Amino acid sequence: VRAKQYVGVLSADQPMTLHKSGKDNFQVLSLSPIESNGWSLVGEVNKWVGVTQARYLEVTTTPTSILVEVTGVKGENVTVGFVSPEGELMTHSCIVPTEGVMKLTTQG
């Protein structure tokens, strides 16, 4: 999935534009910082709140990737989204192991 049409960089020169909506046609926006390596952690793309301290125990940025430590219930399917430096939305789906903690990375 190409995310460039949905991903933008906000600044004083490029503020966020919001469109008028009603109760039946609304927008859900998610903001996430772009790390120094160009990657961005979107989190769980199927949730109203993609990243929480309760789910993400640790987020580590390396020069070329992001590493996240995720917690959950044994057997739970967790899908985590990242946006690459090129603007591509990438998702990783994993089943939480018996220990209840798993690590995901953007590195191949």
Backbone as a chain_set.jsonl record, in Angstrom:
{"seq": "VRAKQYVGVLSADQPMTLHKSGKDNFQVLSLSPIESNGWSLVGEVNKWVGVTQARYLEVTTTPTSILVEVTGVKGENVTVGFVSPEGELMTHSCIVPTEGVMKLTTQG", "coords": {"N": [[0.85, -1.18, 0.0], [0.638, 2.129, -0.9], [1.378, 4.936, 0.916], [1.752, 7.61, 0.583], [-0.219, 9.396, -0.356], [-1.69, 9.712, 1.875], [0.06, 10.359, 3.844], [1.803, 12.991, 5.305], [4.022, 15.727, 5.915], [4.005, 17.84, 8.626], [4.251, 21.32, 9.27], [5.057, 24.771, 10.104], [4.775, 26.033, 7.679], [3.336, 24.161, 6.293], [0.571, 23.457, 7.417], [-1.822, 21.299, 9.117], [-4.679, 20.301, 7.319], [-8.065, 20.315, 7.823], [-11.195, 18.898, 7.014], [-14.613, 19.918, 6.848], [-17.014, 18.067, 8.61], [-19.727, 15.829, 9.401], [-21.929, 14.05, 11.668], [-22.213, 11.632, 10.391], [-20.243, 11.447, 8.504], [-17.155, 11.421, 9.081], [-13.682, 12.061, 9.901], [-10.857, 10.137, 10.829], [-7.869, 10.764, 12.214], [-4.409, 10.067, 12.438], [-1.482, 10.787, 14.07], [2.021, 10.572, 13.891], [5.409, 10.666, 14.875], [8.167, 11.276, 12.655], [10.992, 9.434, 12.643], [14.562, 9.972, 13.106], [15.793, 8.366, 11.226], [14.021, 8.266, 9.175], [11.871, 6.501, 9.318], [8.55, 5.75, 10.537], [6.488, 4.927, 13.246], [3.376, 3.645, 13.045], [1.664, 1.992, 14.377], [-1.031, -0.071, 15.584], [-3.048, -0.458, 12.966], [-5.726, -1.019, 12.767], [-7.009, -0.059, 14.968], [-8.554, 2.457, 17.079], [-6.803, 3.961, 18.608], [-3.564, 3.796, 17.848], [-1.034, 3.385, 19.077], [-0.07, 2.613, 22.3], [1.077, 2.869, 25.72], [0.429, 0.637, 27.152], [0.46, -1.443, 25.309], [2.846, -1.234, 23.807], [5.888, -1.911, 24.923], [8.481, -1.109, 24.552], [10.188, 1.056, 22.317], [12.574, 1.263, 19.913], [14.858, 3.133, 18.066], [17.004, 2.639, 15.393], [19.884, 3.368, 13.285], [18.851, 2.523, 10.826], [16.336, 1.366, 11.118], [13.269, 0.574, 12.968], [12.624, -0.877, 16.081], [10.262, -2.645, 17.879], [8.857, -3.61, 20.993], [6.29, -5.602, 21.822], [3.377, -6.292, 23.722], [0.904, -8.732, 24.639], [-1.986, -10.936, 24.708], [-1.557, -14.427, 24.911], [-1.658, -16.04, 21.809], [-3.044, -14.029, 20.552], [-3.634, -12.084, 17.641], [-1.661, -9.624, 16.322], [-1.335, -6.711, 14.462], [0.989, -4.549, 13.237], [1.757, -1.337, 12.052], [4.032, 0.478, 9.98], [5.562, 3.354, 8.5], [7.629, 3.674, 5.792], [10.792, 5.326, 4.954], [10.379, 6.033, 2.301], [7.708, 6.462, 2.135], [5.983, 4.298, 2.105], [3.42, 2.308, 3.389], [3.825, -0.217, 5.638], [2.927, -3.33, 6.968], [3.104, -5.602, 9.696], [2.138, -8.717, 10.772], [1.655, -10.709, 13.611], [1.454, -13.525, 15.824], [0.887, -13.476, 19.228], [3.226, -14.908, 21.4], [3.521, -17.587, 23.886], [4.861, -16.391, 26.037], [3.88, -13.837, 26.024], [5.045, -11.554, 25.025], [6.523, -9.97, 22.233], [8.911, -9.161, 19.626], [9.151, -6.82, 17.021], [10.43, -5.667, 13.915], [11.459, -3.194, 11.49], [13.455, -3.878, 9.884], [14.655, -5.939, 7.278]], "CA": [[0.0, 0.0, 0.0], [1.365, 3.401, -0.919], [0.76, 5.813, 1.904], [2.089, 9.015, 0.336], [-1.414, 10.226, -0.482], [-2.232, 9.887, 3.217], [1.137, 10.767, 4.737], [2.329, 14.319, 5.024], [4.851, 16.325, 6.952], [3.399, 19.072, 9.122], [5.168, 22.383, 9.691], [4.402, 26.085, 10.09], [4.462, 26.321, 6.282], [2.406, 23.131, 5.822], [-0.273, 23.041, 8.543], [-2.816, 20.264, 8.86], [-5.945, 20.77, 6.772], [-9.199, 19.484, 8.223], [-12.399, 19.148, 6.24], [-15.845, 19.925, 7.625], [-17.701, 16.781, 8.585], [-20.894, 15.704, 10.261], [-21.904, 12.843, 12.492], [-22.194, 10.445, 9.543], [-19.063, 11.447, 7.63], [-16.089, 12.029, 9.861], [-12.33, 11.608, 9.619], [-10.021, 9.722, 11.947], [-6.492, 11.077, 11.858], [-3.385, 9.539, 13.327], [-0.213, 11.489, 13.925], [3.169, 9.882, 14.468], [6.645, 11.36, 14.5], [9.117, 10.648, 11.736], [12.258, 9.288, 13.353], [15.727, 10.521, 12.398], [16.14, 7.474, 10.116], [12.972, 8.358, 8.158], [10.777, 5.585, 9.619], [7.518, 6.208, 11.46], [5.656, 3.873, 13.823], [1.948, 3.947, 12.975], [1.016, 1.162, 15.39], [-2.096, -0.962, 15.12], [-3.836, 0.314, 11.999], [-7.146, -1.352, 12.903], [-7.466, 0.433, 16.276], [-8.765, 3.901, 17.175], [-5.528, 4.475, 19.113], [-2.615, 2.833, 17.307], [0.123, 3.144, 19.941], [-0.292, 2.903, 23.716], [2.094, 2.324, 26.618], [-0.014, -0.684, 27.593], [0.773, -2.418, 24.263], [4.236, -1.104, 23.358], [6.76, -1.836, 26.089], [9.708, -0.397, 24.186], [10.374, 1.429, 20.912], [13.982, 1.605, 19.721], [15.209, 3.58, 16.72], [18.397, 2.433, 14.991], [20.137, 4.192, 12.098], [18.16, 2.049, 9.621], [15.071, 0.67, 11.382], [12.601, 0.728, 14.258], [12.369, -2.143, 16.762], [9.244, -2.468, 18.913], [8.534, -4.737, 21.86], [4.832, -5.559, 21.928], [2.804, -7.266, 24.645], [-0.47, -9.116, 24.351], [-2.463, -12.203, 25.25], [-1.114, -15.586, 24.135], [-2.511, -16.397, 20.683], [-3.644, -12.832, 19.949], [-3.038, -11.626, 16.384], [-1.373, -8.191, 16.395], [-0.815, -6.155, 13.216], [1.646, -3.269, 13.512], [2.087, -0.607, 10.837], [5.148, 1.414, 9.913], [5.712, 4.04, 7.217], [9.044, 3.691, 5.423], [11.282, 6.633, 4.507], [9.846, 6.287, 0.961], [6.271, 6.71, 2.231], [5.222, 3.062, 1.931], [2.854, 1.726, 4.6], [4.176, -1.631, 5.766], [2.339, -3.929, 8.161], [3.615, -6.903, 10.139], [1.18, -9.416, 11.631], [2.259, -11.789, 14.385], [0.668, -14.12, 16.9], [1.591, -13.314, 20.502], [3.649, -16.209, 21.916], [3.175, -17.954, 25.26], [5.472, -15.438, 26.969], [3.089, -12.615, 26.015], [5.832, -10.429, 24.508], [7.232, -10.252, 20.975], [9.635, -8.027, 19.054], [8.974, -6.619, 15.584], [11.352, -4.671, 13.386], [11.298, -2.816, 10.091], [14.617, -4.388, 9.166], [14.363, -7.179, 6.575]], "C": [[0.889, 1.234, 0.0], [0.647, 4.367, 0.0], [0.983, 7.285, 1.612], [0.862, 9.907, 0.206], [-2.038, 10.502, 0.878], [-1.212, 10.445, 4.197], [1.628, 12.136, 4.332], [3.157, 14.804, 6.19], [4.219, 17.648, 7.341], [4.479, 20.05, 9.562], [4.384, 23.689, 9.712], [3.988, 26.458, 8.672], [3.454, 25.338, 5.689], [1.541, 22.65, 6.986], [-1.259, 21.947, 8.129], [-4.107, 20.906, 8.344], [-7.038, 19.794, 7.183], [-10.42, 19.883, 7.415], [-13.616, 19.101, 7.158], [-16.52, 18.563, 7.496], [-18.883, 16.818, 9.54], [-20.828, 14.411, 11.041], [-21.843, 11.562, 11.662], [-20.992, 10.383, 8.605], [-17.931, 12.18, 8.354], [-14.748, 11.417, 9.479], [-11.668, 11.171, 10.919], [-8.586, 9.932, 11.493], [-5.548, 10.499, 12.894], [-2.088, 10.275, 13.038], [0.89, 10.659, 14.557], [4.437, 10.579, 13.998], [7.451, 10.565, 13.487], [10.455, 10.624, 12.457], [13.412, 9.806, 12.495], [16.15, 9.653, 11.216], [15.076, 7.466, 9.011], [11.779, 7.457, 8.392], [9.792, 6.215, 10.592], [6.715, 5.004, 11.941], [4.207, 4.334, 13.799], [1.212, 3.197, 14.082], [-0.063, 0.3, 14.774], [-3.077, -0.178, 14.258], [-5.335, 0.041, 12.101], [-7.728, -0.9, 14.244], [-7.667, 1.946, 16.228], [-7.498, 4.586, 17.663], [-4.473, 3.443, 18.755], [-1.46, 2.469, 18.213], [-0.236, 3.55, 21.365], [0.836, 2.298, 24.541], [1.713, 0.931, 27.099], [0.369, -1.771, 26.589], [2.257, -2.419, 23.897], [5.14, -0.881, 24.562], [8.016, -1.032, 25.8], [9.708, -0.119, 22.686], [11.808, 1.917, 20.784], [14.208, 1.995, 18.271], [16.689, 3.322, 16.492], [18.657, 3.322, 13.775], [19.33, 3.783, 10.865], [16.786, 1.433, 9.867], [14.438, 1.131, 12.692], [12.357, -0.677, 14.799], [11.349, -1.87, 17.86], [9.066, -3.761, 19.693], [7.06, -4.599, 22.216], [4.357, -6.635, 22.9], [1.355, -7.548, 24.265], [-0.805, -10.44, 25.008], [-2.0, -13.327, 24.331], [-2.14, -15.916, 23.054], [-3.17, -15.224, 19.979], [-2.898, -12.452, 18.67], [-2.889, -10.107, 16.448], [-0.771, -7.754, 15.061], [-0.304, -4.75, 13.495], [2.042, -2.627, 12.189], [3.254, 0.341, 11.031], [5.057, 2.136, 8.574], [7.202, 4.162, 6.961], [9.484, 5.102, 5.036], [10.767, 7.02, 3.117], [8.335, 6.528, 0.967], [5.406, 5.485, 2.041], [4.722, 2.56, 3.285], [3.153, 0.237, 4.6], [3.53, -2.155, 7.039], [2.968, -5.291, 8.423], [2.567, -7.501, 11.071], [1.869, -10.583, 12.307], [1.263, -12.293, 15.417], [1.492, -14.012, 18.18], [1.942, -14.697, 21.052], [3.22, -16.422, 23.374], [3.679, -16.935, 26.271], [4.702, -14.121, 27.036], [3.804, -11.393, 25.487], [6.511, -10.862, 23.217], [7.919, -8.985, 20.495], [9.418, -8.012, 17.55], [9.941, -5.539, 15.134], [11.036, -4.37, 11.933], [12.44, -3.35, 9.246], [14.289, -5.748, 8.572], [14.914, -8.369, 7.23]], "O": [[1.794, 1.351, 0.825], [-0.557, 4.584, -0.132], [0.453, 8.136, 2.327], [0.901, 11.065, 0.621], [-2.833, 11.431, 1.016], [-1.577, 10.946, 5.26], [1.843, 12.407, 3.15], [3.0, 14.337, 7.318], [3.931, 18.482, 6.482], [5.489, 19.66, 10.148], [3.198, 23.718, 9.381], [2.969, 27.122, 8.476], [2.794, 25.646, 4.697], [1.754, 21.549, 7.494], [-1.49, 21.711, 6.943], [-4.563, 21.922, 8.87], [-6.946, 18.595, 6.921], [-10.65, 21.066, 7.163], [-13.646, 18.339, 8.125], [-16.585, 17.987, 6.41], [-19.014, 17.718, 10.369], [-19.79, 13.749, 11.073], [-21.458, 10.513, 12.179], [-20.759, 9.351, 7.975], [-17.783, 13.397, 8.243], [-14.691, 10.382, 8.816], [-11.892, 11.764, 11.974], [-8.144, 9.344, 10.505], [-5.862, 10.453, 14.083], [-1.656, 10.367, 11.889], [0.71, 10.103, 15.641], [4.522, 11.027, 12.855], [7.416, 9.335, 13.471], [10.986, 11.668, 12.836], [13.246, 10.048, 11.3], [16.8, 10.148, 10.295], [15.213, 6.743, 8.024], [10.756, 7.622, 7.728], [10.148, 7.1, 11.37], [6.311, 4.161, 11.141], [3.853, 5.309, 14.462], [0.251, 3.711, 14.655], [-0.016, -0.022, 13.587], [-3.837, 0.654, 14.755], [-6.133, 0.81, 11.566], [-8.826, -1.317, 14.612], [-7.029, 2.637, 15.433], [-7.153, 5.668, 17.189], [-4.48, 2.336, 19.293], [-0.947, 1.352, 18.134], [-0.653, 4.682, 21.613], [1.476, 1.333, 24.12], [2.589, 0.128, 27.421], [0.584, -2.916, 26.986], [2.852, -3.478, 23.701], [5.156, 0.202, 25.147], [8.553, -0.36, 26.681], [9.282, -0.954, 21.888], [12.213, 2.865, 21.457], [13.8, 1.279, 17.356], [17.529, 3.73, 17.293], [17.731, 3.969, 13.284], [19.14, 4.591, 9.956], [16.128, 1.015, 8.914], [14.991, 1.957, 13.418], [11.933, -1.565, 14.06], [11.54, -0.971, 18.68], [9.116, -4.857, 19.134], [6.639, -3.616, 22.826], [4.872, -7.753, 22.9], [0.678, -6.719, 23.657], [-0.01, -10.994, 25.766], [-2.046, -13.191, 23.109], [-3.331, -16.055, 23.333], [-3.788, -15.396, 18.928], [-1.669, -12.497, 18.628], [-3.876, -9.389, 16.609], [0.191, -8.356, 14.585], [-1.052, -3.875, 13.929], [2.594, -3.289, 11.311], [3.438, 0.926, 12.099], [4.526, 1.582, 7.611], [7.949, 4.682, 7.791], [8.645, 5.975, 4.813], [10.722, 8.204, 2.785], [7.746, 6.773, -0.085], [4.199, 5.616, 1.834], [5.508, 2.404, 4.219], [2.779, -0.481, 3.673], [3.579, -1.495, 8.077], [3.315, -6.027, 7.499], [2.157, -6.866, 12.043], [2.58, -11.356, 11.664], [0.349, -11.576, 15.826], [2.657, -14.41, 18.211], [1.072, -15.561, 21.163], [2.632, -15.539, 23.999], [2.998, -16.647, 27.256], [4.852, -13.368, 27.998], [3.24, -10.299, 25.494], [7.014, -11.981, 23.115], [7.562, -7.878, 20.899], [9.489, -9.046, 16.887], [10.237, -4.607, 15.882], [10.427, -5.18, 11.233], [12.39, -3.28, 8.018], [13.723, -6.609, 9.246], [14.738, -9.483, 6.736]]}, "num_chains": 1, "name": "protein.A"}
